[in-house]
CSV table of N, CA and C in Angstrom, one decimal:
chain,number,residue,atom,x,y,z
V,1,MET,N,0.8,-1.2,0.0
V,1,MET,CA,0.0,0.0,0.0
V,1,MET,C,0.9,1.3,0.0
V,2,THR,N,0.6,2.2,-0.9
V,2,THR,CA,1.4,3.4,-1.0
V,2,THR,C,0.9,4.4,0.1
V,3,PRO,N,1.9,5.0,0.8
V,3,PRO,CA,1.4,6.0,1.8
V,3,PRO,C,0.9,7.2,1.1
V,4,PRO,N,-0.1,7.9,1.7
V,4,PRO,CA,-0.7,9.1,1.1
V,4,PRO,C,0.4,10.2,0.9
V,5,GLN,N,0.2,10.9,-0.2
V,5,GLN,CA,1.2,12.0,-0.4
V,5,GLN,C,0.8,13.2,0.5
V,6,LYS,N,1.9,13.8,1.0
V,6,LYS,CA,1.7,15.0,1.8
V,6,LYS,C,1.5,16.2,0.9
V,7,ARG,N,0.6,17.1,1.4
V,7,ARG,CA,0.4,18.3,0.6
V,7,ARG,C,1.5,19.3,0.9
V,8,ILE,N,1.7,20.2,-0.1
V,8,ILE,CA,2.5,21.3,0.1
V,8,ILE,C,1.6,22.5,0.1
V,9,TRP,N,1.7,23.4,1.1
V,9,TRP,CA,0.9,24.6,1.2
V,9,TRP,C,1.8,25.8,0.9
V,10,TYR,N,1.2,26.7,0.2
V,10,TYR,CA,1.9,27.9,-0.3
V,10,TYR,C,1.3,29.2,0.3
V,11,TYR,N,2.1,30.0,0.9
V,11,TYR,CA,1.7,31.3,1.5
V,11,TYR,C,2.6,32.4,1.0
V,12,THR,N,2.1,33.6,1.1
V,12,THR,CA,2.8,34.8,0.8
V,12,THR,C,2.7,35.8,2.0
V,13,ILE,N,3.8,36.5,2.3
V,13,ILE,CA,3.7,37.5,3.3
V,13,ILE,C,4.0,38.8,2.6
V,14,ASP,N,3.1,39.8,2.7
V,14,ASP,CA,3.3,41.1,2.1
V,14,ASP,C,4.2,42.0,2.9
V,15,ASP,N,4.4,43.2,2.4
V,15,ASP,CA,5.2,44.2,3.1
V,15,ASP,C,4.7,44.7,4.4
V,16,GLU,N,3.4,44.4,4.7
V,16,GLU,CA,2.8,44.8,5.9
V,16,GLU,C,2.8,43.7,6.9
V,17,GLY,N,3.2,42.5,6.5
V,17,GLY,CA,3.2,41.3,7.4
V,17,GLY,C,2.0,40.5,7.3
V,18,VAL,N,1.1,40.8,6.4
V,18,VAL,CA,-0.2,40.0,6.2
V,18,VAL,C,0.2,38.8,5.5
V,19,VAL,N,-0.3,37.6,6.0
V,19,VAL,CA,0.0,36.3,5.4
V,19,VAL,C,-1.2,36.0,4.5
V,20,TRP,N,-0.9,35.6,3.3
V,20,TRP,CA,-2.0,35.3,2.3
V,20,TRP,C,-1.9,33.8,2.0
V,21,HIS,N,-3.0,33.2,1.8
V,21,HIS,CA,-3.1,31.8,1.3
V,21,HIS,C,-4.2,31.8,0.2
V,22,ASP,N,-3.9,31.3,-1.0
V,22,ASP,CA,-4.8,31.3,-2.1
V,22,ASP,C,-5.5,32.7,-2.3
V,23,LYS,N,-4.7,33.7,-2.2
V,23,LYS,CA,-5.1,35.1,-2.4
V,23,LYS,C,-6.1,35.6,-1.4
V,24,VAL,N,-6.2,35.0,-0.3
V,24,VAL,CA,-7.1,35.4,0.8
V,24,VAL,C,-6.2,35.6,2.1
V,25,PRO,N,-6.5,36.7,2.8
V,25,PRO,CA,-5.7,36.9,4.0
V,25,PRO,C,-5.9,35.8,5.0
V,26,PHE,N,-4.8,35.3,5.5
V,26,PHE,CA,-4.8,34.2,6.4
V,26,PHE,C,-4.8,34.7,7.9
V,27,ASP,N,-5.7,34.4,8.7
V,27,ASP,CA,-5.7,35.1,10.0
V,27,ASP,C,-5.8,34.1,11.2
V,28,ASP,N,-5.0,33.1,11.2
V,28,ASP,CA,-4.9,32.2,12.4
V,28,ASP,C,-3.7,32.6,13.2
V,29,PRO,N,-3.9,33.4,14.3
V,29,PRO,CA,-2.7,34.0,15.0
V,29,PRO,C,-1.8,32.9,15.5
V,30,ASP,N,-2.3,31.8,16.0
V,30,ASP,CA,-1.4,30.7,16.5
V,30,ASP,C,-0.6,30.1,15.4
V,31,LEU,N,-1.1,29.9,14.2
V,31,LEU,CA,-0.4,29.3,13.1
V,31,LEU,C,0.6,30.3,12.6
V,32,ILE,N,0.3,31.6,12.5
V,32,ILE,CA,1.2,32.6,12.1
V,32,ILE,C,2.4,32.7,13.0
V,33,ALA,N,2.1,32.7,14.3
V,33,ALA,CA,3.2,32.8,15.3
V,33,ALA,C,4.1,31.5,15.2
V,34,PHE,N,3.5,30.4,15.0
V,34,PHE,CA,4.2,29.1,14.7
V,34,PHE,C,5.1,29.3,13.5
V,35,PHE,N,4.6,29.8,12.4
V,35,PHE,CA,5.4,30.0,11.2
V,35,PHE,C,6.7,30.9,11.6
V,36,LEU,N,6.4,32.0,12.2
V,36,LEU,CA,7.5,33.0,12.5
V,36,LEU,C,8.6,32.4,13.5
V,37,LYS,N,8.1,31.6,14.4
V,37,LYS,CA,9.0,30.9,15.3
V,37,LYS,C,9.9,29.8,14.7
V,38,ASN,N,9.3,29.2,13.6
V,38,ASN,CA,10.0,28.0,13.1
V,38,ASN,C,10.5,28.2,11.6
V,39,LEU,N,10.4,29.3,11.1
V,39,LEU,CA,10.7,29.6,9.7
V,39,LEU,C,12.2,29.3,9.4
V,40,GLU,N,12.5,28.7,8.3
V,40,GLU,CA,13.8,28.4,7.9
V,40,GLU,C,14.0,28.8,6.4
V,41,PRO,N,15.2,29.2,6.0
V,41,PRO,CA,15.4,29.5,4.6
V,41,PRO,C,15.2,28.3,3.7
V,42,TYR,N,14.7,28.6,2.5
V,42,TYR,CA,14.4,27.6,1.5
V,42,TYR,C,15.0,28.0,0.2
V,43,SER,N,14.9,27.3,-0.8
V,43,SER,CA,15.5,27.7,-2.1
V,43,SER,C,14.8,28.8,-2.8
V,44,GLY,N,15.5,29.5,-3.6
V,44,GLY,CA,14.9,30.6,-4.4
V,44,GLY,C,14.5,31.8,-3.6
V,45,GLY,N,15.1,32.0,-2.5
V,45,GLY,CA,14.7,33.2,-1.7
V,45,GLY,C,13.4,33.0,-0.9
V,46,LYS,N,12.9,31.8,-0.9
V,46,LYS,CA,11.7,31.5,-0.2
V,46,LYS,C,12.0,30.9,1.2
V,47,PHE,N,11.0,30.7,2.0
V,47,PHE,CA,11.2,30.1,3.3
V,47,PHE,C,10.3,28.9,3.5
V,48,ARG,N,10.6,28.1,4.5
V,48,ARG,CA,9.8,26.9,4.7
V,48,ARG,C,9.6,26.6,6.2
V,49,VAL,N,8.4,26.1,6.5
V,49,VAL,CA,8.1,25.6,7.8
V,49,VAL,C,7.5,24.2,7.6
V,50,LEU,N,7.8,23.3,8.5
V,50,LEU,CA,7.2,22.0,8.6
V,50,LEU,C,6.1,22.1,9.6
V,51,CYS,N,4.9,21.7,9.2
V,51,CYS,CA,3.8,21.8,10.1
V,51,CYS,C,3.0,20.5,10.0
V,52,GLN,N,2.9,19.7,11.1
V,52,GLN,CA,2.3,18.4,11.1
V,52,GLN,C,2.7,17.6,10.0
V,53,GLY,N,4.1,17.6,9.7
V,53,GLY,CA,4.6,16.7,8.7
V,53,GLY,C,4.5,17.2,7.3
V,54,GLU,N,3.8,18.3,7.1
V,54,GLU,CA,3.6,18.9,5.7
V,54,GLU,C,4.4,20.2,5.6
V,55,GLU,N,4.8,20.4,4.3
V,55,GLU,CA,5.6,21.6,4.0
V,55,GLU,C,4.7,22.8,3.8
V,56,CYS,N,5.2,23.9,4.4
V,56,CYS,CA,4.5,25.2,4.1
V,56,CYS,C,5.6,26.0,3.5
V,57,ILE,N,5.5,26.4,2.2
V,57,ILE,CA,6.4,27.2,1.5
V,57,ILE,C,5.9,28.7,1.5
V,58,ILE,N,6.8,29.6,1.9
V,58,ILE,CA,6.4,31.0,2.1
V,58,ILE,C,7.3,31.9,1.2
V,59,SER,N,6.6,32.7,0.4
V,59,SER,CA,7.2,33.7,-0.4
V,59,SER,C,6.9,35.0,0.3
V,60,CYS,N,7.8,36.0,0.0
V,60,CYS,CA,7.7,37.3,0.7
V,60,CYS,C,7.9,38.4,-0.3
V,61,GLN,N,7.1,39.5,-0.2
V,61,GLN,CA,7.3,40.7,-1.0
V,61,GLN,C,8.7,41.3,-0.6
V,62,ASP,N,9.1,41.2,0.6
V,62,ASP,CA,10.4,41.7,1.1
V,62,ASP,C,11.0,40.7,2.0
V,63,ILE,N,10.6,40.6,3.2
V,63,ILE,CA,11.1,39.6,4.2
V,63,ILE,C,9.9,39.2,5.0
V,64,PRO,N,10.0,38.0,5.7
V,64,PRO,CA,8.9,37.5,6.4
V,64,PRO,C,8.6,38.1,7.7
V,65,TYR,N,9.5,38.8,8.4
V,65,TYR,CA,9.3,39.4,9.7
V,65,TYR,C,9.0,40.8,9.5
V,66,VAL,N,7.8,41.2,9.9
V,66,VAL,CA,7.4,42.6,9.8
V,66,VAL,C,6.8,43.0,11.2
V,67,VAL,N,7.5,44.0,11.8
V,67,VAL,CA,7.2,44.4,13.1
V,67,VAL,C,5.9,45.2,13.1
V,68,GLN,N,4.9,44.8,13.9
V,68,GLN,CA,3.6,45.4,13.9
V,68,GLN,C,3.5,46.5,15.0
V,69,GLU,N,4.0,46.2,16.1
V,69,GLU,CA,4.0,47.1,17.3
V,69,GLU,C,5.3,46.9,18.1
V,70,ILE,N,5.4,47.9,19.0
V,70,ILE,CA,6.6,47.9,19.8
V,70,ILE,C,6.2,48.1,21.3
V,71,ASP,N,6.7,47.3,22.1
V,71,ASP,CA,6.6,47.4,23.6
V,71,ASP,C,8.0,47.2,24.1
V,72,LEU,N,8.8,48.2,24.0
V,72,LEU,CA,10.2,48.0,24.3
V,72,LEU,C,10.4,47.3,25.7
V,73,PRO,N,11.3,46.3,25.7
V,73,PRO,CA,12.3,46.0,24.6
V,73,PRO,C,11.7,45.0,23.6
V,74,PHE,N,10.4,44.8,23.5
V,74,PHE,CA,9.9,43.8,22.6
V,74,PHE,C,9.3,44.3,21.3
V,75,LEU,N,9.6,43.5,20.3
V,75,LEU,CA,9.0,43.8,19.0
V,75,LEU,C,7.8,42.8,18.8
V,76,ILE,N,6.7,43.2,18.4
V,76,ILE,CA,5.5,42.3,18.2
V,76,ILE,C,5.2,42.2,16.8
V,77,PHE,N,5.1,40.9,16.4
V,77,PHE,CA,4.9,40.5,15.0
V,77,PHE,C,3.5,40.0,14.8
V,78,PRO,N,3.0,39.7,13.6
V,78,PRO,CA,1.7,39.1,13.4
V,78,PRO,C,1.6,37.8,14.2
V,79,GLY,N,0.4,37.6,14.7
V,79,GLY,CA,0.1,36.4,15.5
V,79,GLY,C,0.5,36.5,16.9
V,80,GLY,N,1.1,37.7,17.3
V,80,GLY,CA,1.5,37.9,18.7
V,80,GLY,C,2.9,37.4,18.9
V,81,TYR,N,3.6,36.9,17.9
V,81,TYR,CA,5.0,36.5,18.1
V,81,TYR,C,5.8,37.6,18.5
V,82,GLN,N,6.7,37.4,19.5
V,82,GLN,CA,7.5,38.5,20.0
V,82,GLN,C,9.0,38.1,20.0
V,83,GLU,N,9.8,39.2,19.8
V,83,GLU,CA,11.3,39.0,19.9
V,83,GLU,C,11.8,40.3,20.6
V,84,ALA,N,12.9,40.1,21.4
V,84,ALA,CA,13.5,41.3,22.0
V,84,ALA,C,14.3,42.1,20.9
V,85,LEU,N,14.2,43.4,21.0
V,85,LEU,CA,14.9,44.2,20.0
V,85,LEU,C,16.4,44.2,20.4
V,86,ASP,N,17.3,44.0,19.5
V,86,ASP,CA,18.7,44.2,19.6
V,86,ASP,C,19.0,45.5,18.9
V,87,PRO,N,19.1,46.6,19.7
V,87,PRO,CA,19.2,47.9,19.1
V,87,PRO,C,20.5,48.1,18.3
V,88,THR,N,21.5,47.2,18.5
V,88,THR,CA,22.8,47.3,17.8
V,88,THR,C,22.6,46.9,16.3
V,89,THR,N,21.5,46.3,16.0
V,89,THR,CA,21.3,45.8,14.6
V,89,THR,C,20.4,46.7,13.7
V,90,LEU,N,20.0,47.8,14.2
V,90,LEU,CA,19.2,48.7,13.4
V,90,LEU,C,19.9,49.3,12.2
V,91,TRP,N,19.2,49.3,11.1
V,91,TRP,CA,19.7,50.0,9.9
V,91,TRP,C,18.5,50.4,9.0
V,92,VAL,N,18.8,51.5,8.2
V,92,VAL,CA,17.8,52.0,7.3
V,92,VAL,C,18.2,51.5,5.9
V,93,GLY,N,17.2,50.9,5.2
V,93,GLY,CA,17.4,50.3,3.9
V,93,GLY,C,16.8,51.1,2.8
V,94,LYS,N,16.5,50.5,1.7
V,94,LYS,CA,15.9,51.2,0.6
V,94,LYS,C,14.5,51.8,1.0
V,95,LYS,N,14.2,52.9,0.3
V,95,LYS,CA,13.0,53.6,0.6
V,95,LYS,C,12.8,54.0,2.0
V,96,ASN,N,13.9,54.2,2.7
V,96,ASN,CA,13.9,54.6,4.1
V,96,ASN,C,13.2,53.7,5.1
V,97,VAL,N,13.2,52.4,4.8
V,97,VAL,CA,12.6,51.4,5.6
V,97,VAL,C,13.6,51.0,6.7
V,98,LEU,N,13.1,51.0,7.9
V,98,LEU,CA,13.9,50.6,9.1
V,98,LEU,C,13.9,49.1,9.3
V,99,TYR,N,15.1,48.5,9.5
V,99,TYR,CA,15.2,47.0,9.7
V,99,TYR,C,16.0,46.8,10.9
V,100,CYS,N,16.0,45.5,11.4
V,100,CYS,CA,16.8,45.0,12.5
V,100,CYS,C,17.0,43.5,12.3
V,101,LYS,N,17.8,42.9,13.1
V,101,LYS,CA,18.0,41.5,13.1
V,101,LYS,C,17.1,40.8,14.2
V,102,VAL,N,16.6,39.6,13.9
V,102,VAL,CA,15.8,38.9,14.8
V,102,VAL,C,16.3,37.4,14.8
V,103,ARG,N,15.7,36.6,15.7
V,103,ARG,CA,16.0,35.2,15.8
V,103,ARG,C,17.5,35.0,15.9
V,104,GLU,N,18.1,35.6,16.9
V,104,GLU,CA,19.6,35.5,17.2
V,104,GLU,C,20.4,36.0,16.0
V,105,GLY,N,19.9,37.0,15.2
V,105,GLY,CA,20.7,37.5,14.1
V,105,GLY,C,20.6,36.8,12.8
V,106,ARG,N,19.8,35.7,12.8
V,106,ARG,CA,19.7,34.9,11.6
V,106,ARG,C,18.8,35.4,10.5
V,107,PHE,N,17.8,36.3,10.9
V,107,PHE,CA,16.9,36.9,10.0
V,107,PHE,C,16.8,38.4,10.1
V,108,SER,N,16.4,39.1,9.1
V,108,SER,CA,16.1,40.5,9.1
V,108,SER,C,14.6,40.7,9.4
V,109,ALA,N,14.3,41.8,10.0
V,109,ALA,CA,12.9,42.2,10.2
V,109,ALA,C,12.7,43.6,9.8
V,110,ARG,N,11.6,44.0,9.2
V,110,ARG,CA,11.3,45.3,8.8
V,110,ARG,C,10.2,45.9,9.7
V,111,PHE,N,10.3,47.2,9.9
V,111,PHE,CA,9.3,47.9,10.7
V,111,PHE,C,8.2,48.4,9.8
V,112,ASN,N,6.9,48.1,10.1
V,112,ASN,CA,5.9,48.8,9.3
V,112,ASN,C,5.8,50.2,9.7
V,113,ARG,N,5.0,51.0,9.1
V,113,ARG,CA,4.9,52.4,9.3
V,113,ARG,C,4.5,52.7,10.8
V,114,LYS,N,3.5,52.0,11.3
V,114,LYS,CA,3.1,52.2,12.7
V,114,LYS,C,4.2,51.9,13.7
V,115,SER,N,4.9,50.8,13.5
V,115,SER,CA,5.9,50.4,14.5
V,115,SER,C,7.1,51.4,14.3
V,116,TYR,N,7.4,51.8,13.1
V,116,TYR,CA,8.5,52.8,12.9
V,116,TYR,C,8.2,54.1,13.6
V,117,LEU,N,7.0,54.6,13.5
V,117,LEU,CA,6.6,55.8,14.1
V,117,LEU,C,6.6,55.7,15.7
V,118,GLU,N,6.3,54.5,16.2
V,118,GLU,CA,6.4,54.3,17.6
V,118,GLU,C,7.9,54.4,18.1
V,119,LEU,N,8.7,53.7,17.3
V,119,LEU,CA,10.2,53.7,17.7
V,119,LEU,C,10.8,55.1,17.4
V,120,ALA,N,10.3,55.8,16.5
V,120,ALA,CA,10.9,57.2,16.2
V,120,ALA,C,10.8,58.1,17.3
V,121,LYS,N,9.9,57.9,18.3
V,121,LYS,CA,9.8,58.7,19.5
V,121,LYS,C,11.1,58.6,20.3
V,122,SER,N,11.8,57.5,20.1
V,122,SER,CA,13.1,57.3,20.9
V,122,SER,C,14.3,57.6,20.0
V,123,ILE,N,14.1,58.1,18.8
V,123,ILE,CA,15.3,58.4,17.9
V,123,ILE,C,15.6,59.8,18.0
V,124,GLN,N,17.0,60.1,18.1
V,124,GLN,CA,17.5,61.4,18.1
V,124,GLN,C,18.6,61.6,17.1
V,125,GLN,N,18.9,62.8,16.7
V,125,GLN,CA,19.9,63.1,15.7
V,125,GLN,C,21.0,63.9,16.4
V,126,ASP,N,22.3,63.5,16.2
V,126,ASP,CA,23.4,64.3,16.6
V,126,ASP,C,23.5,65.5,15.7
V,127,PRO,N,23.4,66.7,16.2
V,127,PRO,CA,23.4,67.9,15.3
V,127,PRO,C,24.7,68.1,14.6
V,128,LYS,N,25.8,67.6,15.2
V,128,LYS,CA,27.2,67.8,14.6
V,128,LYS,C,27.4,66.8,13.5
V,129,SER,N,27.2,65.5,13.8
V,129,SER,CA,27.5,64.5,12.8
V,129,SER,C,26.4,64.2,11.8
V,130,GLY,N,25.1,64.5,12.3
V,130,GLY,CA,23.9,64.1,11.5
V,130,GLY,C,23.5,62.7,11.7
V,131,GLN,N,24.3,61.9,12.5
V,131,GLN,CA,24.0,60.5,12.8
V,131,GLN,C,22.7,60.4,13.6
V,132,TYR,N,21.9,59.4,13.3
V,132,TYR,CA,20.7,59.1,14.1
V,132,TYR,C,21.0,58.0,15.1
V,133,TYR,N,20.3,58.1,16.2
V,133,TYR,CA,20.5,57.1,17.3
V,133,TYR,C,19.2,56.8,17.9
V,134,LEU,N,19.1,55.5,18.3
V,134,LEU,CA,18.0,55.1,19.1
V,134,LEU,C,18.5,55.2,20.5
V,135,VAL,N,17.7,55.9,21.4
V,135,VAL,CA,18.1,56.1,22.8
V,135,VAL,C,17.2,55.3,23.7
V,136,ILE,N,17.8,54.4,24.4
V,136,ILE,CA,17.1,53.6,25.4
V,136,ILE,C,17.9,53.7,26.7
V,137,ASP,N,17.2,54.0,27.7
V,137,ASP,CA,17.8,54.2,29.1
V,137,ASP,C,19.1,55.0,29.0
V,138,LYS,N,19.0,56.1,28.3
V,138,LYS,CA,20.1,57.1,28.1
V,138,LYS,C,21.3,56.6,27.4
V,139,LYS,N,21.2,55.4,26.8
V,139,LYS,CA,22.2,54.9,26.0
V,139,LYS,C,21.9,55.0,24.5
V,140,LYS,N,22.9,55.5,23.7
V,140,LYS,CA,22.7,55.7,22.3
V,140,LYS,C,23.1,54.5,21.4
V,141,TYR,N,22.3,54.1,20.5
V,141,TYR,CA,22.6,53.1,19.6
V,141,TYR,C,22.5,53.6,18.2
V,142,PRO,N,23.7,53.7,17.5
V,142,PRO,CA,23.6,54.3,16.1
V,142,PRO,C,22.8,53.5,15.2
V,143,ILE,N,22.1,54.2,14.3
V,143,ILE,CA,21.3,53.5,13.3
V,143,ILE,C,22.1,53.6,12.0
V,144,LYS,N,22.5,52.5,11.5
V,144,LYS,CA,23.3,52.4,10.3
V,144,LYS,C,22.4,52.7,9.0
V,145,VAL,N,23.1,53.0,7.9
V,145,VAL,CA,22.4,53.2,6.7
V,145,VAL,C,23.0,52.2,5.7
V,146,SER,N,22.2,51.4,5.1
V,146,SER,CA,22.7,50.4,4.1
V,146,SER,C,23.2,51.2,2.9
V,147,PRO,N,24.3,50.7,2.3
V,147,PRO,CA,24.8,51.4,1.0
V,147,PRO,C,23.8,51.3,-0.1
Protein backbone atom coordinates (compact mmCIF):
# COMPACT_ATOMS: atom_id res chain seq x y z
CA MET A 1 0.00 0.00 0.00
CA THR A 2 1.36 3.40 -1.00
CA PRO A 3 1.42 6.01 1.79
CA PRO A 4 -0.70 9.09 1.07
CA GLN A 5 1.18 12.01 -0.45
CA LYS A 6 1.67 14.96 1.83
CA ARG A 7 0.37 18.31 0.65
CA ILE A 8 2.54 21.33 0.10
CA TRP A 9 0.92 24.56 1.24
CA TYR A 10 1.88 27.92 -0.29
CA TYR A 11 1.70 31.26 1.50
CA THR A 12 2.82 34.83 0.79
CA ILE A 13 3.75 37.52 3.30
CA ASP A 14 3.31 41.08 2.05
CA ASP A 15 5.25 44.21 3.07
CA GLU A 16 2.84 44.84 5.95
CA GLY A 17 3.22 41.34 7.38
CA VAL A 18 -0.16 40.05 6.21
CA VAL A 19 -0.04 36.33 5.44
CA TRP A 20 -1.97 35.27 2.33
CA HIS A 21 -3.10 31.80 1.27
CA ASP A 22 -4.84 31.32 -2.08
CA LYS A 23 -5.14 35.12 -2.45
CA VAL A 24 -7.09 35.38 0.81
CA PRO A 25 -5.72 36.93 4.02
CA PHE A 26 -4.85 34.17 6.44
CA ASP A 27 -5.66 35.09 9.99
CA ASP A 28 -4.94 32.22 12.37
CA PRO A 29 -2.75 33.96 14.98
CA ASP A 30 -1.44 30.72 16.50
CA LEU A 31 -0.37 29.32 13.14
CA ILE A 32 1.20 32.62 12.06
CA ALA A 33 3.20 32.76 15.33
CA PHE A 34 4.22 29.12 14.75
CA PHE A 35 5.45 30.01 11.25
CA LEU A 36 7.52 32.96 12.50
CA LYS A 37 9.04 30.94 15.32
CA ASN A 38 10.00 28.00 13.08
CA LEU A 39 10.72 29.59 9.69
CA GLU A 40 13.84 28.39 7.86
CA PRO A 41 15.43 29.54 4.59
CA TYR A 42 14.41 27.57 1.52
CA SER A 43 15.51 27.66 -2.11
CA GLY A 44 14.93 30.59 -4.45
CA GLY A 45 14.71 33.19 -1.67
CA LYS A 46 11.66 31.50 -0.18
CA PHE A 47 11.15 30.14 3.32
CA ARG A 48 9.82 26.86 4.69
CA VAL A 49 8.07 25.61 7.79
CA LEU A 50 7.19 22.01 8.55
CA CYS A 51 3.76 21.81 10.13
CA GLN A 52 2.28 18.45 11.13
CA GLY A 53 4.65 16.74 8.70
CA GLU A 54 3.60 18.88 5.73
CA GLU A 55 5.63 21.58 4.02
CA CYS A 56 4.54 25.18 4.08
CA ILE A 57 6.42 27.23 1.49
CA ILE A 58 6.42 30.97 2.10
CA SER A 59 7.20 33.71 -0.43
CA CYS A 60 7.66 37.31 0.67
CA GLN A 61 7.34 40.68 -1.00
CA ASP A 62 10.38 41.72 1.05
CA ILE A 63 11.07 39.64 4.17
CA PRO A 64 8.87 37.48 6.41
CA TYR A 65 9.33 39.36 9.68
CA VAL A 66 7.35 42.62 9.80
CA VAL A 67 7.17 44.42 13.14
CA GLN A 68 3.57 45.42 13.88
CA GLU A 69 3.96 47.06 17.30
CA ILE A 70 6.62 47.92 19.83
CA ASP A 71 6.57 47.39 23.58
CA LEU A 72 10.24 48.03 24.32
CA PRO A 73 12.26 45.99 24.64
CA PHE A 74 9.92 43.75 22.61
CA LEU A 75 8.96 43.77 18.96
CA ILE A 76 5.52 42.35 18.25
CA PHE A 77 4.88 40.53 14.98
CA PRO A 78 1.71 39.11 13.39
CA GLY A 79 0.12 36.38 15.47
CA GLY A 80 1.49 37.95 18.65
CA TYR A 81 4.95 36.46 18.09
CA GLN A 82 7.54 38.50 20.02
CA GLU A 83 11.28 39.05 19.88
CA ALA A 84 13.49 41.29 21.99
CA LEU A 85 14.92 44.22 20.04
CA ASP A 86 18.70 44.17 19.63
CA PRO A 87 19.22 47.92 19.10
CA THR A 88 22.76 47.35 17.80
CA THR A 89 21.32 45.79 14.63
CA LEU A 90 19.16 48.69 13.41
CA TRP A 91 19.68 49.98 9.88
CA VAL A 92 17.82 51.99 7.26
CA GLY A 93 17.42 50.29 3.90
CA LYS A 94 15.88 51.19 0.55
CA LYS A 95 12.97 53.63 0.57
CA ASN A 96 13.94 54.63 4.15
CA VAL A 97 12.56 51.41 5.62
CA LEU A 98 13.92 50.58 9.07
CA TYR A 99 15.21 47.05 9.69
CA CYS A 100 16.84 45.04 12.46
CA LYS A 101 17.96 41.48 13.07
CA VAL A 102 15.83 38.85 14.84
CA ARG A 103 16.04 35.18 15.79
CA GLU A 104 19.56 35.51 17.15
CA GLY A 105 20.66 37.54 14.12
CA ARG A 106 19.69 34.88 11.58
CA PHE A 107 16.87 36.88 9.96
CA SER A 108 16.08 40.49 9.14
CA ALA A 109 12.88 42.19 10.23
CA ARG A 110 11.32 45.33 8.79
CA PHE A 111 9.27 47.87 10.69
CA ASN A 112 5.88 48.76 9.26
CA ARG A 113 4.87 52.42 9.34
CA LYS A 114 3.08 52.19 12.70
CA SER A 115 5.95 50.45 14.50
CA TYR A 116 8.50 52.76 12.89
CA LEU A 117 6.60 55.83 14.13
CA GLU A 118 6.40 54.30 17.62
CA LEU A 119 10.15 53.70 17.65
CA ALA A 120 10.87 57.15 16.16
CA LYS A 121 9.78 58.70 19.47
CA SER A 122 13.06 57.35 20.88
CA ILE A 123 15.27 58.36 17.94
CA GLN A 124 17.49 61.44 18.12
CA GLN A 125 19.92 63.06 15.71
CA ASP A 126 23.38 64.29 16.63
CA PRO A 127 23.40 67.89 15.33
CA LYS A 128 27.15 67.83 14.61
CA SER A 129 27.51 64.51 12.78
CA GLY A 130 23.95 64.13 11.48
CA GLN A 131 23.99 60.53 12.82
CA TYR A 132 20.68 59.13 14.05
CA TYR A 133 20.53 57.15 17.30
CA LEU A 134 17.97 55.08 19.11
CA VAL A 135 18.09 56.14 22.75
CA ILE A 136 17.12 53.56 25.37
CA ASP A 137 17.79 54.19 29.06
CA LYS A 138 20.05 57.13 28.12
CA LYS A 139 22.24 54.86 25.97
CA LYS A 140 22.67 55.73 22.28
CA TYR A 141 22.59 53.05 19.58
CA PRO A 142 23.62 54.32 16.14
CA ILE A 143 21.29 53.51 13.26
CA LYS A 144 23.29 52.40 10.25
CA VAL A 145 22.40 53.23 6.66
CA SER A 146 22.73 50.44 4.11
CA PRO A 147 24.77 51.39 1.04
